[in-house]
Amino acid sequence: MAEGPVGLRPLRLRDVRDWRDTRLRNAEWLRPWEPSNPETPLFRTGLGPYVSMVGTLRREARQGMAMPWVVTYEGRFAGQLTVGAIVWGSARSAQVGYWVDGALAGRGIIPTALAMAVDHCFFTTGLHRLEANIRPENQASRRVVEKLGFREEGIRRRQLHIDGAWRDHICYALTVEDVPRGLLVQWRRTMNSAARRSESSPG
């Protein structure tokens, strides 16, 4: 999937060096927001953690429990977006998480990638609800979902172990009824409107 310079594609084993190098370079950028998971430490230089993660995500994908993607920008590795904890049956819900190379932050990469992922989940896969659970202090990540129209649904107390402690998270959610024409169309309209305002403002 692609929208301009932003793309989404399945996570592959051969992404290992790009993934490792990007994670190491962004360790301080990512550390405050990511679950404390010994399988994918930020600072380890070996390839084992990545191979283990890809194996787990691929297994979950085959079982219909996850959709792991690489985010690309101008064809290069830029970050990761994973739709996980998929529940079928009467729920048809999932949770989404994402990160981007700090050097590329602020270019609309993750909002665009997330809009594409939401449309795929709702209109191709058949999910009904997506959640993003974000630490209250993570203003950048909160802005992503707020720009896209995810609604805030309250605090989940001490939901995940992150950076050495159990942390509260704000639950944001979106259902297919919220974006009947697709989220990417809505996001394009928002970006175009912002571009027109910028062009018309005094220089």
PDB file of C-alpha atoms in Angstrom:
ATOM      1  CA  MET A   1       0.000   0.000   0.000  1.00  0.00           C
ATOM      2  CA  ALA A   2       1.241   3.486  -0.767  1.00  0.00           C
ATOM      3  CA  GLU A   3       0.074   7.062  -0.475  1.00  0.00           C
ATOM      4  CA  GLY A   4       2.543   9.430  -2.078  1.00  0.00           C
ATOM      5  CA  PRO A   5       5.976   8.843  -0.516  1.00  0.00           C
ATOM      6  CA  VAL A   6       4.508   6.868   2.413  1.00  0.00           C
ATOM      7  CA  GLY A   7       4.080   3.100   2.134  1.00  0.00           C
ATOM      8  CA  LEU A   8       3.075   0.065   4.173  1.00  0.00           C
ATOM      9  CA  ARG A   9       4.335  -3.444   3.462  1.00  0.00           C
ATOM     10  CA  PRO A  10       4.676  -6.694   5.440  1.00  0.00           C
ATOM     11  CA  LEU A  11       7.568  -6.997   7.893  1.00  0.00           C
ATOM     12  CA  ARG A  12      10.303  -9.230   6.438  1.00  0.00           C
ATOM     13  CA  LEU A  13      13.325 -11.041   7.824  1.00  0.00           C
ATOM     14  CA  ARG A  14      15.590  -9.135   5.462  1.00  0.00           C
ATOM     15  CA  ASP A  15      14.556  -5.863   7.145  1.00  0.00           C
ATOM     16  CA  VAL A  16      16.714  -6.901  10.088  1.00  0.00           C
ATOM     17  CA  ARG A  17      19.646  -4.545   9.553  1.00  0.00           C
ATOM     18  CA  ASP A  18      17.480  -1.506   8.800  1.00  0.00           C
ATOM     19  CA  TRP A  19      15.291  -2.301  11.821  1.00  0.00           C
ATOM     20  CA  ARG A  20      18.257  -2.805  14.158  1.00  0.00           C
ATOM     21  CA  ASP A  21      20.120   0.295  12.981  1.00  0.00           C
ATOM     22  CA  THR A  22      17.013   2.467  13.240  1.00  0.00           C
ATOM     23  CA  ARG A  23      16.155   1.176  16.709  1.00  0.00           C
ATOM     24  CA  LEU A  24      19.680   1.726  18.013  1.00  0.00           C
ATOM     25  CA  ARG A  25      19.805   5.239  16.593  1.00  0.00           C
ATOM     26  CA  ASN A  26      16.402   6.019  18.140  1.00  0.00           C
ATOM     27  CA  ALA A  27      16.833   4.270  21.491  1.00  0.00           C
ATOM     28  CA  GLU A  28      16.427   7.409  23.599  1.00  0.00           C
ATOM     29  CA  TRP A  29      13.544   8.590  21.392  1.00  0.00           C
ATOM     30  CA  LEU A  30      11.628   5.327  21.818  1.00  0.00           C
ATOM     31  CA  ARG A  31      12.490   4.205  25.349  1.00  0.00           C
ATOM     32  CA  PRO A  32       9.841   6.234  27.296  1.00  0.00           C
ATOM     33  CA  TRP A  33       6.960   4.900  25.224  1.00  0.00           C
ATOM     34  CA  GLU A  34       7.622   1.232  24.539  1.00  0.00           C
ATOM     35  CA  PRO A  35       6.633  -1.798  26.630  1.00  0.00           C
ATOM     36  CA  SER A  36       9.467  -3.269  28.700  1.00  0.00           C
ATOM     37  CA  ASN A  37       9.991  -6.418  26.643  1.00  0.00           C
ATOM     38  CA  PRO A  38      13.188  -8.471  27.025  1.00  0.00           C
ATOM     39  CA  GLU A  39      12.619 -10.049  23.610  1.00  0.00           C
ATOM     40  CA  THR A  40      13.124  -6.757  21.759  1.00  0.00           C
ATOM     41  CA  PRO A  41      15.573  -4.605  23.758  1.00  0.00           C
ATOM     42  CA  LEU A  42      16.483  -1.304  22.180  1.00  0.00           C
ATOM     43  CA  PHE A  43      20.226  -1.499  22.745  1.00  0.00           C
ATOM     44  CA  ARG A  44      21.097  -5.090  21.841  1.00  0.00           C
ATOM     45  CA  THR A  45      23.126  -5.224  18.639  1.00  0.00           C
ATOM     46  CA  GLY A  46      22.577  -8.883  17.783  1.00  0.00           C
ATOM     47  CA  LEU A  47      20.008 -10.075  15.279  1.00  0.00           C
ATOM     48  CA  GLY A  48      18.300 -12.599  17.583  1.00  0.00           C
ATOM     49  CA  PRO A  49      15.665 -10.240  19.066  1.00  0.00           C
ATOM     50  CA  TYR A  50      14.478  -9.187  15.616  1.00  0.00           C
ATOM     51  CA  VAL A  51      14.301 -12.761  14.300  1.00  0.00           C
ATOM     52  CA  SER A  52      12.339 -13.760  17.414  1.00  0.00           C
ATOM     53  CA  MET A  53       9.929 -10.835  17.009  1.00  0.00           C
ATOM     54  CA  VAL A  54       9.333 -11.508  13.320  1.00  0.00           C
ATOM     55  CA  GLY A  55       8.730 -15.189  14.037  1.00  0.00           C
ATOM     56  CA  THR A  56       6.177 -14.336  16.726  1.00  0.00           C
ATOM     57  CA  LEU A  57       4.400 -11.743  14.586  1.00  0.00           C
ATOM     58  CA  ARG A  58       4.306 -14.039  11.551  1.00  0.00           C
ATOM     59  CA  ARG A  59       2.812 -16.820  13.645  1.00  0.00           C
ATOM     60  CA  GLU A  60       0.190 -14.430  15.003  1.00  0.00           C
ATOM     61  CA  ALA A  61      -0.503 -13.191  11.464  1.00  0.00           C
ATOM     62  CA  ARG A  62      -1.131 -16.745  10.240  1.00  0.00           C
ATOM     63  CA  GLN A  63      -3.565 -17.197  13.136  1.00  0.00           C
ATOM     64  CA  GLY A  64      -5.400 -13.973  12.247  1.00  0.00           C
ATOM     65  CA  MET A  65      -4.213 -12.251  15.426  1.00  0.00           C
ATOM     66  CA  ALA A  66      -1.869  -9.592  14.017  1.00  0.00           C
ATOM     67  CA  MET A  67      -0.921  -7.561  10.948  1.00  0.00           C
ATOM     68  CA  PRO A  68       2.729  -6.418  11.192  1.00  0.00           C
ATOM     69  CA  TRP A  69       3.876  -3.759   8.717  1.00  0.00           C
ATOM     70  CA  VAL A  70       6.991  -1.784   7.915  1.00  0.00           C
ATOM     71  CA  VAL A  71       6.382   1.907   7.319  1.00  0.00           C
ATOM     72  CA  THR A  72       8.424   3.229   4.399  1.00  0.00           C
ATOM     73  CA  TYR A  73       9.161   6.776   3.309  1.00  0.00           C
ATOM     74  CA  GLU A  74      10.406   7.345  -0.231  1.00  0.00           C
ATOM     75  CA  GLY A  75      11.017   3.605  -0.398  1.00  0.00           C
ATOM     76  CA  ARG A  76      13.217   3.441   2.703  1.00  0.00           C
ATOM     77  CA  PHE A  77      12.610   1.885   6.111  1.00  0.00           C
ATOM     78  CA  ALA A  78      11.027   4.561   8.341  1.00  0.00           C
ATOM     79  CA  GLY A  79       9.347   2.707  11.199  1.00  0.00           C
ATOM     80  CA  GLN A  80       6.872   0.039  12.155  1.00  0.00           C
ATOM     81  CA  LEU A  81       3.087  -0.220  12.516  1.00  0.00           C
ATOM     82  CA  THR A  82       1.435  -3.291  13.979  1.00  0.00           C
ATOM     83  CA  VAL A  83      -2.225  -4.125  14.334  1.00  0.00           C
ATOM     84  CA  GLY A  84      -2.347  -6.730  17.094  1.00  0.00           C
ATOM     85  CA  ALA A  85      -4.522  -8.330  19.753  1.00  0.00           C
ATOM     86  CA  ILE A  86      -7.110  -8.995  17.052  1.00  0.00           C
ATOM     87  CA  VAL A  87     -10.348 -10.449  18.386  1.00  0.00           C
ATOM     88  CA  TRP A  88     -12.875 -11.914  15.979  1.00  0.00           C
ATOM     89  CA  GLY A  89     -16.373 -13.207  16.715  1.00  0.00           C
ATOM     90  CA  SER A  90     -18.793 -10.549  17.916  1.00  0.00           C
ATOM     91  CA  ALA A  91     -15.997  -8.063  18.792  1.00  0.00           C
ATOM     92  CA  ARG A  92     -13.959  -7.753  15.562  1.00  0.00           C
ATOM     93  CA  SER A  93     -11.576  -5.407  17.328  1.00  0.00           C
ATOM     94  CA  ALA A  94      -7.828  -4.815  17.495  1.00  0.00           C
ATOM     95  CA  GLN A  95      -5.139  -2.568  18.945  1.00  0.00           C
ATOM     96  CA  VAL A  96      -2.646  -0.562  16.919  1.00  0.00           C
ATOM     97  CA  GLY A  97       0.879   0.522  17.800  1.00  0.00           C
ATOM     98  CA  TYR A  98       3.456   2.429  15.795  1.00  0.00           C
ATOM     99  CA  TRP A  99       6.836   4.129  15.875  1.00  0.00           C
ATOM    100  CA  VAL A 100       8.801   6.227  13.412  1.00  0.00           C
ATOM    101  CA  ASP A 101      12.434   7.196  13.000  1.00  0.00           C
ATOM    102  CA  GLY A 102      12.849  10.431  14.973  1.00  0.00           C
ATOM    103  CA  ALA A 103      14.738  11.962  12.039  1.00  0.00           C
ATOM    104  CA  LEU A 104      11.544  11.711   9.973  1.00  0.00           C
ATOM    105  CA  ALA A 105       9.053  12.867  12.609  1.00  0.00           C
ATOM    106  CA  GLY A 106       6.753  15.751  11.739  1.00  0.00           C
ATOM    107  CA  ARG A 107       6.303  14.862   8.057  1.00  0.00           C
ATOM    108  CA  GLY A 108       2.878  13.250   8.369  1.00  0.00           C
ATOM    109  CA  ILE A 109       4.325   9.776   7.803  1.00  0.00           C
ATOM    110  CA  ILE A 110       2.641   7.957  10.685  1.00  0.00           C
ATOM    111  CA  PRO A 111      -0.791   9.627  10.320  1.00  0.00           C
ATOM    112  CA  THR A 112      -0.792   8.659   6.645  1.00  0.00           C
ATOM    113  CA  ALA A 113       0.376   5.102   7.370  1.00  0.00           C
ATOM    114  CA  LEU A 114      -2.188   4.719  10.145  1.00  0.00           C
ATOM    115  CA  ALA A 115      -4.980   5.982   7.894  1.00  0.00           C
ATOM    116  CA  MET A 116      -4.024   3.363   5.298  1.00  0.00           C
ATOM    117  CA  ALA A 117      -3.900   0.652   7.958  1.00  0.00           C
ATOM    118  CA  VAL A 118      -7.306   1.621   9.353  1.00  0.00           C
ATOM    119  CA  ASP A 119      -8.904   1.473   5.902  1.00  0.00           C
ATOM    120  CA  HIS A 120      -7.342  -1.934   5.260  1.00  0.00           C
ATOM    121  CA  CYS A 121      -8.570  -3.243   8.614  1.00  0.00           C
ATOM    122  CA  PHE A 122     -12.104  -1.928   8.181  1.00  0.00           C
ATOM    123  CA  PHE A 123     -12.777  -2.381   4.474  1.00  0.00           C
ATOM    124  CA  THR A 124     -10.547  -5.309   3.470  1.00  0.00           C
ATOM    125  CA  THR A 125     -10.120  -7.373   6.629  1.00  0.00           C
ATOM    126  CA  GLY A 126     -13.543  -6.721   8.144  1.00  0.00           C
ATOM    127  CA  LEU A 127     -12.640  -5.398  11.582  1.00  0.00           C
ATOM    128  CA  HIS A 128     -15.129  -3.095  13.302  1.00  0.00           C
ATOM    129  CA  ARG A 129     -13.120  -1.266  15.994  1.00  0.00           C
ATOM    130  CA  LEU A 130      -9.495  -0.189  16.443  1.00  0.00           C
ATOM    131  CA  GLU A 131      -7.912   1.098  19.643  1.00  0.00           C
ATOM    132  CA  ALA A 132      -4.678   2.988  20.265  1.00  0.00           C
ATOM    133  CA  ASN A 133      -3.557   3.074  23.907  1.00  0.00           C
ATOM    134  CA  ILE A 134      -1.079   5.876  24.521  1.00  0.00           C
ATOM    135  CA  ARG A 135       0.717   7.240  27.571  1.00  0.00           C
ATOM    136  CA  PRO A 136      -0.714  10.634  28.584  1.00  0.00           C
ATOM    137  CA  GLU A 137       2.796  12.133  28.383  1.00  0.00           C
ATOM    138  CA  ASN A 138       3.305  11.043  24.769  1.00  0.00           C
ATOM    139  CA  GLN A 139       2.018  14.195  23.126  1.00  0.00           C
ATOM    140  CA  ALA A 140       3.413  13.358  19.668  1.00  0.00           C
ATOM    141  CA  SER A 141       1.640  10.003  19.508  1.00  0.00           C
ATOM    142  CA  ARG A 142      -1.576  11.481  20.869  1.00  0.00           C
ATOM    143  CA  ARG A 143      -1.518  14.153  18.155  1.00  0.00           C
ATOM    144  CA  VAL A 144      -1.404  11.407  15.515  1.00  0.00           C
ATOM    145  CA  VAL A 145      -4.679   9.812  16.564  1.00  0.00           C
ATOM    146  CA  GLU A 146      -6.337  13.123  17.406  1.00  0.00           C
ATOM    147  CA  LYS A 147      -5.573  14.454  13.905  1.00  0.00           C
ATOM    148  CA  LEU A 148      -7.218  11.347  12.471  1.00  0.00           C
ATOM    149  CA  GLY A 149     -10.377  11.685  14.558  1.00  0.00           C
ATOM    150  CA  PHE A 150      -9.896   8.860  17.062  1.00  0.00           C
ATOM    151  CA  ARG A 151     -12.034   9.635  20.094  1.00  0.00           C
ATOM    152  CA  GLU A 152     -10.665   9.617  23.623  1.00  0.00           C
ATOM    153  CA  GLU A 153     -12.419   7.002  25.774  1.00  0.00           C
ATOM    154  CA  GLY A 154     -10.695   7.325  29.136  1.00  0.00           C
ATOM    155  CA  ILE A 155      -7.716   6.181  31.175  1.00  0.00           C
ATOM    156  CA  ARG A 156      -6.575   2.584  31.542  1.00  0.00           C
ATOM    157  CA  ARG A 157      -4.769   2.531  34.866  1.00  0.00           C
ATOM    158  CA  ARG A 158      -1.329   0.898  34.979  1.00  0.00           C
ATOM    159  CA  GLN A 159      -2.048  -0.922  31.726  1.00  0.00           C
ATOM    160  CA  LEU A 160       1.479  -1.688  30.479  1.00  0.00           C
ATOM    161  CA  HIS A 161       4.960  -2.023  31.943  1.00  0.00           C
ATOM    162  CA  ILE A 162       7.000   0.675  30.214  1.00  0.00           C
ATOM    163  CA  ASP A 163      10.420   2.099  30.986  1.00  0.00           C
ATOM    164  CA  GLY A 164      10.601   0.372  34.351  1.00  0.00           C
ATOM    165  CA  ALA A 165       7.103   0.879  35.789  1.00  0.00           C
ATOM    166  CA  TRP A 166       3.403   0.174  35.242  1.00  0.00           C
ATOM    167  CA  ARG A 167       2.044   3.130  33.276  1.00  0.00           C
ATOM    168  CA  ASP A 168      -1.403   4.606  32.709  1.00  0.00           C
ATOM    169  CA  HIS A 169      -2.623   4.868  29.119  1.00  0.00           C
ATOM    170  CA  ILE A 170      -5.326   6.875  27.397  1.00  0.00           C
ATOM    171  CA  CYS A 171      -7.583   4.735  25.227  1.00  0.00           C
ATOM    172  CA  TYR A 172      -8.393   6.198  21.813  1.00  0.00           C
ATOM    173  CA  ALA A 173     -10.769   4.345  19.493  1.00  0.00           C
ATOM    174  CA  LEU A 174     -12.368   4.425  16.066  1.00  0.00           C
ATOM    175  CA  THR A 175     -15.110   2.258  14.551  1.00  0.00           C
ATOM    176  CA  VAL A 176     -16.004   1.717  10.931  1.00  0.00           C
ATOM    177  CA  GLU A 177     -19.132   3.849  11.351  1.00  0.00           C
ATOM    178  CA  ASP A 178     -16.883   6.837  12.124  1.00  0.00           C
ATOM    179  CA  VAL A 179     -15.250   6.732   8.676  1.00  0.00           C
ATOM    180  CA  PRO A 180     -17.837   5.419   6.194  1.00  0.00           C
ATOM    181  CA  ARG A 181     -15.872   6.815   3.222  1.00  0.00           C
ATOM    182  CA  GLY A 182     -12.494   5.782   4.569  1.00  0.00           C
ATOM    183  CA  LEU A 183      -9.986   7.446   6.877  1.00  0.00           C
ATOM    184  CA  LEU A 184      -7.395   8.114   4.169  1.00  0.00           C
ATOM    185  CA  VAL A 185      -9.875  10.267   2.214  1.00  0.00           C
ATOM    186  CA  GLN A 186     -10.617  12.202   5.402  1.00  0.00           C
ATOM    187  CA  TRP A 187      -6.901  12.636   6.165  1.00  0.00           C
ATOM    188  CA  ARG A 188      -6.165  13.841   2.621  1.00  0.00           C
ATOM    189  CA  ARG A 189      -8.901  16.449   3.007  1.00  0.00           C
ATOM    190  CA  THR A 190      -7.389  17.613   6.297  1.00  0.00           C
ATOM    191  CA  MET A 191      -3.895  17.888   4.794  1.00  0.00           C
ATOM    192  CA  ASN A 192      -5.153  19.744   1.720  1.00  0.00           C
ATOM    193  CA  SER A 193      -7.076  22.185   3.894  1.00  0.00           C
ATOM    194  CA  ALA A 194      -3.989  22.825   6.031  1.00  0.00           C
ATOM    195  CA  ALA A 195      -1.889  23.371   2.893  1.00  0.00           C
ATOM    196  CA  ARG A 196      -4.388  25.922   1.530  1.00  0.00           C
ATOM    197  CA  ARG A 197      -4.416  27.809   4.848  1.00  0.00           C
ATOM    198  CA  SER A 198      -0.620  27.873   4.825  1.00  0.00           C
ATOM    199  CA  GLU A 199      -0.516  29.213   1.267  1.00  0.00           C
ATOM    200  CA  SER A 200      -3.063  31.937   2.004  1.00  0.00           C
ATOM    201  CA  SER A 201      -1.483  33.123   5.252  1.00  0.00           C
ATOM    202  CA  PRO A 202       0.664  36.278   5.064  1.00  0.00           C
ATOM    203  CA  GLY A 203       4.353  35.533   4.551  1.00  0.00           C
TER     204      GLY A 203
END
